mmCIF file with all atom_site columns, C-alpha atoms in Angstrom:
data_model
loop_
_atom_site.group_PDB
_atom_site.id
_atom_site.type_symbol
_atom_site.label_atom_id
_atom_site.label_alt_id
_atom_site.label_comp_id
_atom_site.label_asym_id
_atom_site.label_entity_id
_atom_site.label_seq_id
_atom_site.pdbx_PDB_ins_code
_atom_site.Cartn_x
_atom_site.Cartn_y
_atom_site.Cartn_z
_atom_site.occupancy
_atom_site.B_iso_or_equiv
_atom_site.pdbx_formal_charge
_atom_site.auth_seq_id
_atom_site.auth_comp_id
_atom_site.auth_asym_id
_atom_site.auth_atom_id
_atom_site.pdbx_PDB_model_num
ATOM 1   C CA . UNK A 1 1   ? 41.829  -25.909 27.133  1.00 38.00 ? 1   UNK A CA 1
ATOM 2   C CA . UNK A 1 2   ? 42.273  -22.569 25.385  1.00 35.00 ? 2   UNK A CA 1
ATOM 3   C CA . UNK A 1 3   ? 40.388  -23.824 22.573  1.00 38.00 ? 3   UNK A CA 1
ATOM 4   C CA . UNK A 1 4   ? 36.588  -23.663 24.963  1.00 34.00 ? 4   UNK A CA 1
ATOM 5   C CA . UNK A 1 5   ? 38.029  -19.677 25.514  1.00 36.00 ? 5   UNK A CA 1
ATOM 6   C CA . UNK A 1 6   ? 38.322  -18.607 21.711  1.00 35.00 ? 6   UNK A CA 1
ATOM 7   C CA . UNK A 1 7   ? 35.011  -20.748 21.015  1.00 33.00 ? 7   UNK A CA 1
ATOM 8   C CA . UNK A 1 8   ? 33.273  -18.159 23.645  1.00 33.00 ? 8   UNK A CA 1
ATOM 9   C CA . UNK A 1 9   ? 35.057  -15.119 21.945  1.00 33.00 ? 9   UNK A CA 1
ATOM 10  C CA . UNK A 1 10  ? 33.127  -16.543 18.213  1.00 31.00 ? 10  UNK A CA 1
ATOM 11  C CA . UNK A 1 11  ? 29.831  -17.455 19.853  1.00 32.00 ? 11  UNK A CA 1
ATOM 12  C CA . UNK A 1 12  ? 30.220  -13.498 21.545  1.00 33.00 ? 12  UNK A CA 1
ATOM 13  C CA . UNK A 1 13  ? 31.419  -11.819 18.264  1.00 34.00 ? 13  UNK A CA 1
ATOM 14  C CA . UNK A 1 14  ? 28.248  -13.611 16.565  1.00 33.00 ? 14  UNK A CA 1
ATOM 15  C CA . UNK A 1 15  ? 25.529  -12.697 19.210  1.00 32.00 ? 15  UNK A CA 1
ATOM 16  C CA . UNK A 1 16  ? 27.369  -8.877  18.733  1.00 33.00 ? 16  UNK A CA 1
ATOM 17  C CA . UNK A 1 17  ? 26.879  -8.519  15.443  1.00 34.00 ? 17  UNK A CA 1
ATOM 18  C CA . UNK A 1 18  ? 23.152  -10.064 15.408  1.00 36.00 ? 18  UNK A CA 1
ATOM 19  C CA . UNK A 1 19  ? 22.595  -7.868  18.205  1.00 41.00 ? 19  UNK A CA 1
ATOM 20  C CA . UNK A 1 20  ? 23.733  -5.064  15.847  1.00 42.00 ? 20  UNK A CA 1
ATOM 21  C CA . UNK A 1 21  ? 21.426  -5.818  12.755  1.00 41.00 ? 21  UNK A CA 1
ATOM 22  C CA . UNK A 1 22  ? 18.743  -5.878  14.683  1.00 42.00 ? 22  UNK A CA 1
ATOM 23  C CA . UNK A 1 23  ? 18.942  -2.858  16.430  1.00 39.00 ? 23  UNK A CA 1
ATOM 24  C CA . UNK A 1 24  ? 19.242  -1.365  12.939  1.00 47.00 ? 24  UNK A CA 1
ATOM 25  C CA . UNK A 1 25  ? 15.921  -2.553  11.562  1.00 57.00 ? 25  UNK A CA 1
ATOM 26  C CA . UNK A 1 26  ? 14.008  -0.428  9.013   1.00 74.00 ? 26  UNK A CA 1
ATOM 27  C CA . UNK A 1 27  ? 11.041  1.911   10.260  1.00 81.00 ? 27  UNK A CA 1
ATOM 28  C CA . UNK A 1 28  ? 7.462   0.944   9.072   1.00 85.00 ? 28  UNK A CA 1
ATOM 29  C CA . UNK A 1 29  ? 6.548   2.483   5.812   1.00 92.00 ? 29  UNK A CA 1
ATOM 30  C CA . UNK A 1 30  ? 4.309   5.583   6.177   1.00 93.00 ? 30  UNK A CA 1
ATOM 31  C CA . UNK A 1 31  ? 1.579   7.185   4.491   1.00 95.00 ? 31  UNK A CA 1
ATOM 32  C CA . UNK A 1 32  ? 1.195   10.962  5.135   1.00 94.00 ? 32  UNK A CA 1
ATOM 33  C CA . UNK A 1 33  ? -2.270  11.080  3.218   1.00 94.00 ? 33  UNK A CA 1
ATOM 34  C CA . UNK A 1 34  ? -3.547  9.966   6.874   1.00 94.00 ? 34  UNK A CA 1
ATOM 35  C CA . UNK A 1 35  ? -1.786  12.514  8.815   1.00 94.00 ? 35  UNK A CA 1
ATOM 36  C CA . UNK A 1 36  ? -4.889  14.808  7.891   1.00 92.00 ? 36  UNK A CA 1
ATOM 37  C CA . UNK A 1 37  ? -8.437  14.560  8.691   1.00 95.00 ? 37  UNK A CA 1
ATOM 38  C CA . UNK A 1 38  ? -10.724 13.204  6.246   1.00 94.00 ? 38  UNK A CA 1
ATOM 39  C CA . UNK A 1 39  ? -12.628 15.069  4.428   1.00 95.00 ? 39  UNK A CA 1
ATOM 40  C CA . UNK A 1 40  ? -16.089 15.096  2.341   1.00 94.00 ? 40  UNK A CA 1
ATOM 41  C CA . UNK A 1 41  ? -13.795 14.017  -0.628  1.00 94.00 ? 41  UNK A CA 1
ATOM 42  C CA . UNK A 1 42  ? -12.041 10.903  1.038   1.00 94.00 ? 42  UNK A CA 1
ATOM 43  C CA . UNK A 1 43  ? -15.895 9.190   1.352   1.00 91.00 ? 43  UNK A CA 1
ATOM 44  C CA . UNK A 1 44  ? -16.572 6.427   -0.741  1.00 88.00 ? 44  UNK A CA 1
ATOM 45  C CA . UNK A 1 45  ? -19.558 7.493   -3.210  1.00 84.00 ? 45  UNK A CA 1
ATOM 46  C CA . UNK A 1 46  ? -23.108 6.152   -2.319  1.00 73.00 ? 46  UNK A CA 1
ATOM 47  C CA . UNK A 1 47  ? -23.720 2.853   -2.093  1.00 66.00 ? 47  UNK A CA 1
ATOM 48  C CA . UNK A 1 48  ? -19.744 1.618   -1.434  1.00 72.00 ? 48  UNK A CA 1
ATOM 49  C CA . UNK A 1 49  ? -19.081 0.084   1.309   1.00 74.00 ? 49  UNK A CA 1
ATOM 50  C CA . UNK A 1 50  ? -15.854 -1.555  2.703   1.00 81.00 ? 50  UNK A CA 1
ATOM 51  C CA . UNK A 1 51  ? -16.654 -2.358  6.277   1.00 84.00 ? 51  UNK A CA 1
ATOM 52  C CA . UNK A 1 52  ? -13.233 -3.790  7.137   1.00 86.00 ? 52  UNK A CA 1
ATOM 53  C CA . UNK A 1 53  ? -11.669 -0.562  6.488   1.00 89.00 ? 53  UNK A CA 1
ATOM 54  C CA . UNK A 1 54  ? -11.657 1.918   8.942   1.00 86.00 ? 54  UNK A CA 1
ATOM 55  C CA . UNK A 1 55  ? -10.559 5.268   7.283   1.00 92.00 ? 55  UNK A CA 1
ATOM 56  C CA . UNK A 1 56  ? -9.772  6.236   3.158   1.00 95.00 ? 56  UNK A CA 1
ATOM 57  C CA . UNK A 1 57  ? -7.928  9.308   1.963   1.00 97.00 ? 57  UNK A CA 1
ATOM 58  C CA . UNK A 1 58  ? -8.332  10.025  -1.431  1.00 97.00 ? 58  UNK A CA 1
ATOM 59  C CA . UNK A 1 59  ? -5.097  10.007  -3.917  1.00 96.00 ? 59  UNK A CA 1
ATOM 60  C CA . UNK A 1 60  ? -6.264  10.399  -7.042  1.00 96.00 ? 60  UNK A CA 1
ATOM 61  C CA . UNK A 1 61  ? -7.569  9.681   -10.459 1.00 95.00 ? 61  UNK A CA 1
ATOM 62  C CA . UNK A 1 62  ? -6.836  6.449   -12.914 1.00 94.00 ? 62  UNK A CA 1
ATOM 63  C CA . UNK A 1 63  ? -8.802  6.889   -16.540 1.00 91.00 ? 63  UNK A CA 1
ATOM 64  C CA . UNK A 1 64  ? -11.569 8.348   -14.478 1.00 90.00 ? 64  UNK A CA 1
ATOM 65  C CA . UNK A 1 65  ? -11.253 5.574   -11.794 1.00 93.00 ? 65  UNK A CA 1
ATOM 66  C CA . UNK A 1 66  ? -11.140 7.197   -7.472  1.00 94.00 ? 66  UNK A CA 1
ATOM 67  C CA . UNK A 1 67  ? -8.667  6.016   -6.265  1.00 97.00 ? 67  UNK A CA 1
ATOM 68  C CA . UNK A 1 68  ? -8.456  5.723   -2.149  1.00 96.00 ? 68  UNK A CA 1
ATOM 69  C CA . UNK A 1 69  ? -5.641  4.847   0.297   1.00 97.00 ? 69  UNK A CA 1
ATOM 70  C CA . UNK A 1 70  ? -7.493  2.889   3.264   1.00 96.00 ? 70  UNK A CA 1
ATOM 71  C CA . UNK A 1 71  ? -6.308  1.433   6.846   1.00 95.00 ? 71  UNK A CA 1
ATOM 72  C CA . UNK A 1 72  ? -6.766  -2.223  6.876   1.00 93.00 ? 72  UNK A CA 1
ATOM 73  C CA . UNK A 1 73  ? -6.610  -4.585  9.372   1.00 92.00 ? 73  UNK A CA 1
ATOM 74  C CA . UNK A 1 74  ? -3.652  -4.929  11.631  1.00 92.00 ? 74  UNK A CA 1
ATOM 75  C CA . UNK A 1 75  ? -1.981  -7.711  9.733   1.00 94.00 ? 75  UNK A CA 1
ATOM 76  C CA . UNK A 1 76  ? -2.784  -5.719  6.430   1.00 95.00 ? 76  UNK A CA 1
ATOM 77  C CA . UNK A 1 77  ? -2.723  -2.323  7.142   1.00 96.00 ? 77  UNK A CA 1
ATOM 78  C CA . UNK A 1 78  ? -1.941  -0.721  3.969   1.00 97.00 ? 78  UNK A CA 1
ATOM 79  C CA . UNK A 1 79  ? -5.109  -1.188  1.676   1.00 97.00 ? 79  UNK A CA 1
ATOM 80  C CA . UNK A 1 80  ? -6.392  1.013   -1.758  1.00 97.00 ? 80  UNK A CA 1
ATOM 81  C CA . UNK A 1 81  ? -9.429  0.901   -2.954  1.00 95.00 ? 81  UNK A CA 1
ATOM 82  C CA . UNK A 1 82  ? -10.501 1.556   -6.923  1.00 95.00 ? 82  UNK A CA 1
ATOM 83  C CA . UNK A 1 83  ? -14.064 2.790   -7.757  1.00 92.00 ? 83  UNK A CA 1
ATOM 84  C CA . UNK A 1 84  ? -14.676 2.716   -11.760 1.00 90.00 ? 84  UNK A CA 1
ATOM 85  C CA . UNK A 1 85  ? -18.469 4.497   -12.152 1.00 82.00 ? 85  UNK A CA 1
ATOM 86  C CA . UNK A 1 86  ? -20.784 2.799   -15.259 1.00 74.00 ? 86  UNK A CA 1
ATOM 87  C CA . UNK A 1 87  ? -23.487 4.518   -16.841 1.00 72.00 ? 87  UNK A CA 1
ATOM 88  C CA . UNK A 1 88  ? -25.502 3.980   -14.049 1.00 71.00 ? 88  UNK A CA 1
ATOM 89  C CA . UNK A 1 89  ? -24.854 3.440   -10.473 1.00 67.00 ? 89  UNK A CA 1
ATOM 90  C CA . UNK A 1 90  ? -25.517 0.164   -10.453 1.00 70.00 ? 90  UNK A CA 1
ATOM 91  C CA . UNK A 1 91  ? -22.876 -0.405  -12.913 1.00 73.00 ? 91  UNK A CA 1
ATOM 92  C CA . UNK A 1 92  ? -20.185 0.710   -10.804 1.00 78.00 ? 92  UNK A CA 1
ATOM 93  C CA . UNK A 1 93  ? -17.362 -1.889  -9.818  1.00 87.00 ? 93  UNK A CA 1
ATOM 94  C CA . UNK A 1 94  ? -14.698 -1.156  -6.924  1.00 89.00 ? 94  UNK A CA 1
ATOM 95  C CA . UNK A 1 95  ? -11.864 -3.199  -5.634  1.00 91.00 ? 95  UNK A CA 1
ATOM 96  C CA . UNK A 1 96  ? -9.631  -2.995  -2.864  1.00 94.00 ? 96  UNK A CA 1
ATOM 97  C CA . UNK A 1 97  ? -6.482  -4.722  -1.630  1.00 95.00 ? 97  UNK A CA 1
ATOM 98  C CA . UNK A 1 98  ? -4.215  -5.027  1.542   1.00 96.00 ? 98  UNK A CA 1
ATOM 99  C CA . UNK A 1 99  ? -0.290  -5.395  2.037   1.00 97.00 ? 99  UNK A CA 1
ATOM 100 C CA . UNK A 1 100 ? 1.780   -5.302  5.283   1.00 96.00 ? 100 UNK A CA 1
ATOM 101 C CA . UNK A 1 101 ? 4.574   -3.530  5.784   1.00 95.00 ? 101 UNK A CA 1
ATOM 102 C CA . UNK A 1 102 ? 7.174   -5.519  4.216   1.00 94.00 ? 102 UNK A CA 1
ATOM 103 C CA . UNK A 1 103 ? 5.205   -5.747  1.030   1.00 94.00 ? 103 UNK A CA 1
ATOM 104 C CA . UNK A 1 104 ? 3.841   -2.255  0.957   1.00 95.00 ? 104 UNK A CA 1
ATOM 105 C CA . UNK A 1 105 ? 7.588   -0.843  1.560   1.00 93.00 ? 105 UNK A CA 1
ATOM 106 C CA . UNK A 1 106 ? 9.058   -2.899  -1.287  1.00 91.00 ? 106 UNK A CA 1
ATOM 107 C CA . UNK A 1 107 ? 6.921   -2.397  -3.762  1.00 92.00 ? 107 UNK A CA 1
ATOM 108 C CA . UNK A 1 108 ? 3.531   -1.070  -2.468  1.00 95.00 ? 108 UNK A CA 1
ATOM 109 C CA . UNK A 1 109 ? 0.285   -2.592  -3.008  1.00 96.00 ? 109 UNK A CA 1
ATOM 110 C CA . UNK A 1 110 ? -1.794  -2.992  -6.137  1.00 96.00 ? 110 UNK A CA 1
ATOM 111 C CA . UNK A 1 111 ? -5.744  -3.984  -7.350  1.00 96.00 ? 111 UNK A CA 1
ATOM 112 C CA . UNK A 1 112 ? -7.445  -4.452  -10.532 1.00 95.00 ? 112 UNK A CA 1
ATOM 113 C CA . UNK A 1 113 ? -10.565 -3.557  -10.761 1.00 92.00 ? 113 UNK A CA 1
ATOM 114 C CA . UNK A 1 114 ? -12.688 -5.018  -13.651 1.00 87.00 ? 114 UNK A CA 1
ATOM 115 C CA . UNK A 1 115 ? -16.239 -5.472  -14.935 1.00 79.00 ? 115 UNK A CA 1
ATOM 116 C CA . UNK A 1 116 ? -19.138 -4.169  -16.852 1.00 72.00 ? 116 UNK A CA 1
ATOM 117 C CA . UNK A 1 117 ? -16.675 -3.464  -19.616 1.00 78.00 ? 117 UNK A CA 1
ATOM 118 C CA . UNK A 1 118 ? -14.485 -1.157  -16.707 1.00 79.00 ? 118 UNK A CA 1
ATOM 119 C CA . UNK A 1 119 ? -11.139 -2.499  -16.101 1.00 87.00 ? 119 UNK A CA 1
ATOM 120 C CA . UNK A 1 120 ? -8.912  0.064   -14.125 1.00 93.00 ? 120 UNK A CA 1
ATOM 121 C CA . UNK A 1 121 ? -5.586  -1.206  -12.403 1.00 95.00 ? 121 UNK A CA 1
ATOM 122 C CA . UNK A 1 122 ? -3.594  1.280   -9.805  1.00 97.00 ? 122 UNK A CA 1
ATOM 123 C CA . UNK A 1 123 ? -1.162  0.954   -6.950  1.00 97.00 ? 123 UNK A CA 1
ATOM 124 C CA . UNK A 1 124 ? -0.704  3.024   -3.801  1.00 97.00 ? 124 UNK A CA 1
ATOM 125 C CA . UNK A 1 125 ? 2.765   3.628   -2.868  1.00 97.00 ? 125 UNK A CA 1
ATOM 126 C CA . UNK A 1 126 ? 4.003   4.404   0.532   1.00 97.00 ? 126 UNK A CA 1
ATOM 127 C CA . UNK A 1 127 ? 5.830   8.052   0.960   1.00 95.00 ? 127 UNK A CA 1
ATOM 128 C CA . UNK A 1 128 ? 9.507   8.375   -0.220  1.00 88.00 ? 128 UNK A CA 1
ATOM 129 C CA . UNK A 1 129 ? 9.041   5.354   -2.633  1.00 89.00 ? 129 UNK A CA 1
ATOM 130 C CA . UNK A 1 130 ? 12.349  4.481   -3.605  1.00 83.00 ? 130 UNK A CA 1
ATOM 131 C CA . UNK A 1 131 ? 11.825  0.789   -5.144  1.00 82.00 ? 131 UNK A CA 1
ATOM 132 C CA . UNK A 1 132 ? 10.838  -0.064  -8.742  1.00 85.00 ? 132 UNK A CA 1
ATOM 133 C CA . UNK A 1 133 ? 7.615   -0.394  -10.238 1.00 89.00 ? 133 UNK A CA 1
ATOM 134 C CA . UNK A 1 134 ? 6.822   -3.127  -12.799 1.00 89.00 ? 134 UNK A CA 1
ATOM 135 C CA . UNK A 1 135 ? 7.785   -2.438  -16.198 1.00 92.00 ? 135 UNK A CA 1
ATOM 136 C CA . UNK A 1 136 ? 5.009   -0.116  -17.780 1.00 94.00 ? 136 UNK A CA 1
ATOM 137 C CA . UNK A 1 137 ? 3.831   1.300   -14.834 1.00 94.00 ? 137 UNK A CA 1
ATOM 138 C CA . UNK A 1 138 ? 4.878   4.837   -13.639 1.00 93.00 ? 138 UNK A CA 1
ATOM 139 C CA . UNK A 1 139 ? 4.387   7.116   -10.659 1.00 92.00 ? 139 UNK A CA 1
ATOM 140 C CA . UNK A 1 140 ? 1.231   9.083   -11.760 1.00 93.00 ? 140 UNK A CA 1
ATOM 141 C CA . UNK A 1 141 ? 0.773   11.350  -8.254  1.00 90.00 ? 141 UNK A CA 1
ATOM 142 C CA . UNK A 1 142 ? 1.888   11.547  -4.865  1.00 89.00 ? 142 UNK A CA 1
ATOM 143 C CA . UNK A 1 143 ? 1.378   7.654   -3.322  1.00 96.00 ? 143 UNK A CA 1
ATOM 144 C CA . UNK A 1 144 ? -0.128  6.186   -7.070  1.00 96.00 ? 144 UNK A CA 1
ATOM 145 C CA . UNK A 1 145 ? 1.342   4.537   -9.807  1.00 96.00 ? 145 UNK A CA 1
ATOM 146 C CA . UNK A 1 146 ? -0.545  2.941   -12.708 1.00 95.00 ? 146 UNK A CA 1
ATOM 147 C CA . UNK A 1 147 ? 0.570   1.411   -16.475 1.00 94.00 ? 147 UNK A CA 1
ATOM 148 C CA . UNK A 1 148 ? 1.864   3.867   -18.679 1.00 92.00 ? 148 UNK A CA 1
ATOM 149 C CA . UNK A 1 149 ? -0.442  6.372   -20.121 1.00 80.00 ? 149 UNK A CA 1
ATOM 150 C CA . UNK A 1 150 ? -3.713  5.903   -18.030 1.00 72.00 ? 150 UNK A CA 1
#
């Protein structure tokens, strides 16, 4: 019977040490572009409109392309947006995508924006990025990367 005793000790040692891993689990990946108020400069231009966002913070440039971090939905949180201007305004294009966390802290989250001749690509990358981006890409500004040389 001292076999049912040493089969309790495993079963213990294994509950222990999941216990342990996940106590350690990794914080959520911030973004401290939100930890201001927004500003005239993180609005959309006229006539964009991405009602299931509920704030942007703009990060930057691409090729002439605003770029904006934006809170998605719960599920999603951790959106960017892309607006390429035309000649006209009614030749503008934007784009936006979401991630969750697990995504966005790996390797952040991208869109390509294209039409009318525009094509812009960019990603937004969470604060204290420490994965890889894809080759040809580089870190460009605080929270963006895009390919290599735009």
């Amino acid at each position: 019977m001292r076999v049912l005793p040493k089969a309790a000790a495993v079963v213990a040692g294994v509950l222990l040490m999941t216990g342990c891993g996940a106590s350690q689990a990794t914080a959520p990946p911030q973004l401290a572009a939100f930890d201001q108020p927004a500003t005239a400069e993180d609005a959309l231009p006229d006539g964009r409109d991405f009602e299931e966002f509920a704030s942007f913070r703009r990060i930057g440039e691409v090729d002439g392309a605003l770029v904006y971090a934006a809170q998605g939905p719960v599920e999603h949180p951790w959106c960017i947006v892309v607006v390429v201007d035309g000649p006209t305004e009614d030749d503008a294009v934007a784009g936006g995508s979401c991630a969750d966390d697990a995504v966005f802290a790996r390797r952040g989250v991208s869109v390509e924006v294209g039409g009318l001749g525009q094509h812009r690509t960019a990603t937004l990358l969470p604060d204290d990025f420490t994965g890889q981006l894809e080759d040809g890409w580089e870190v460009v500004g605080p929270n963006l990367g895009a390919p290599t040389g735009a």
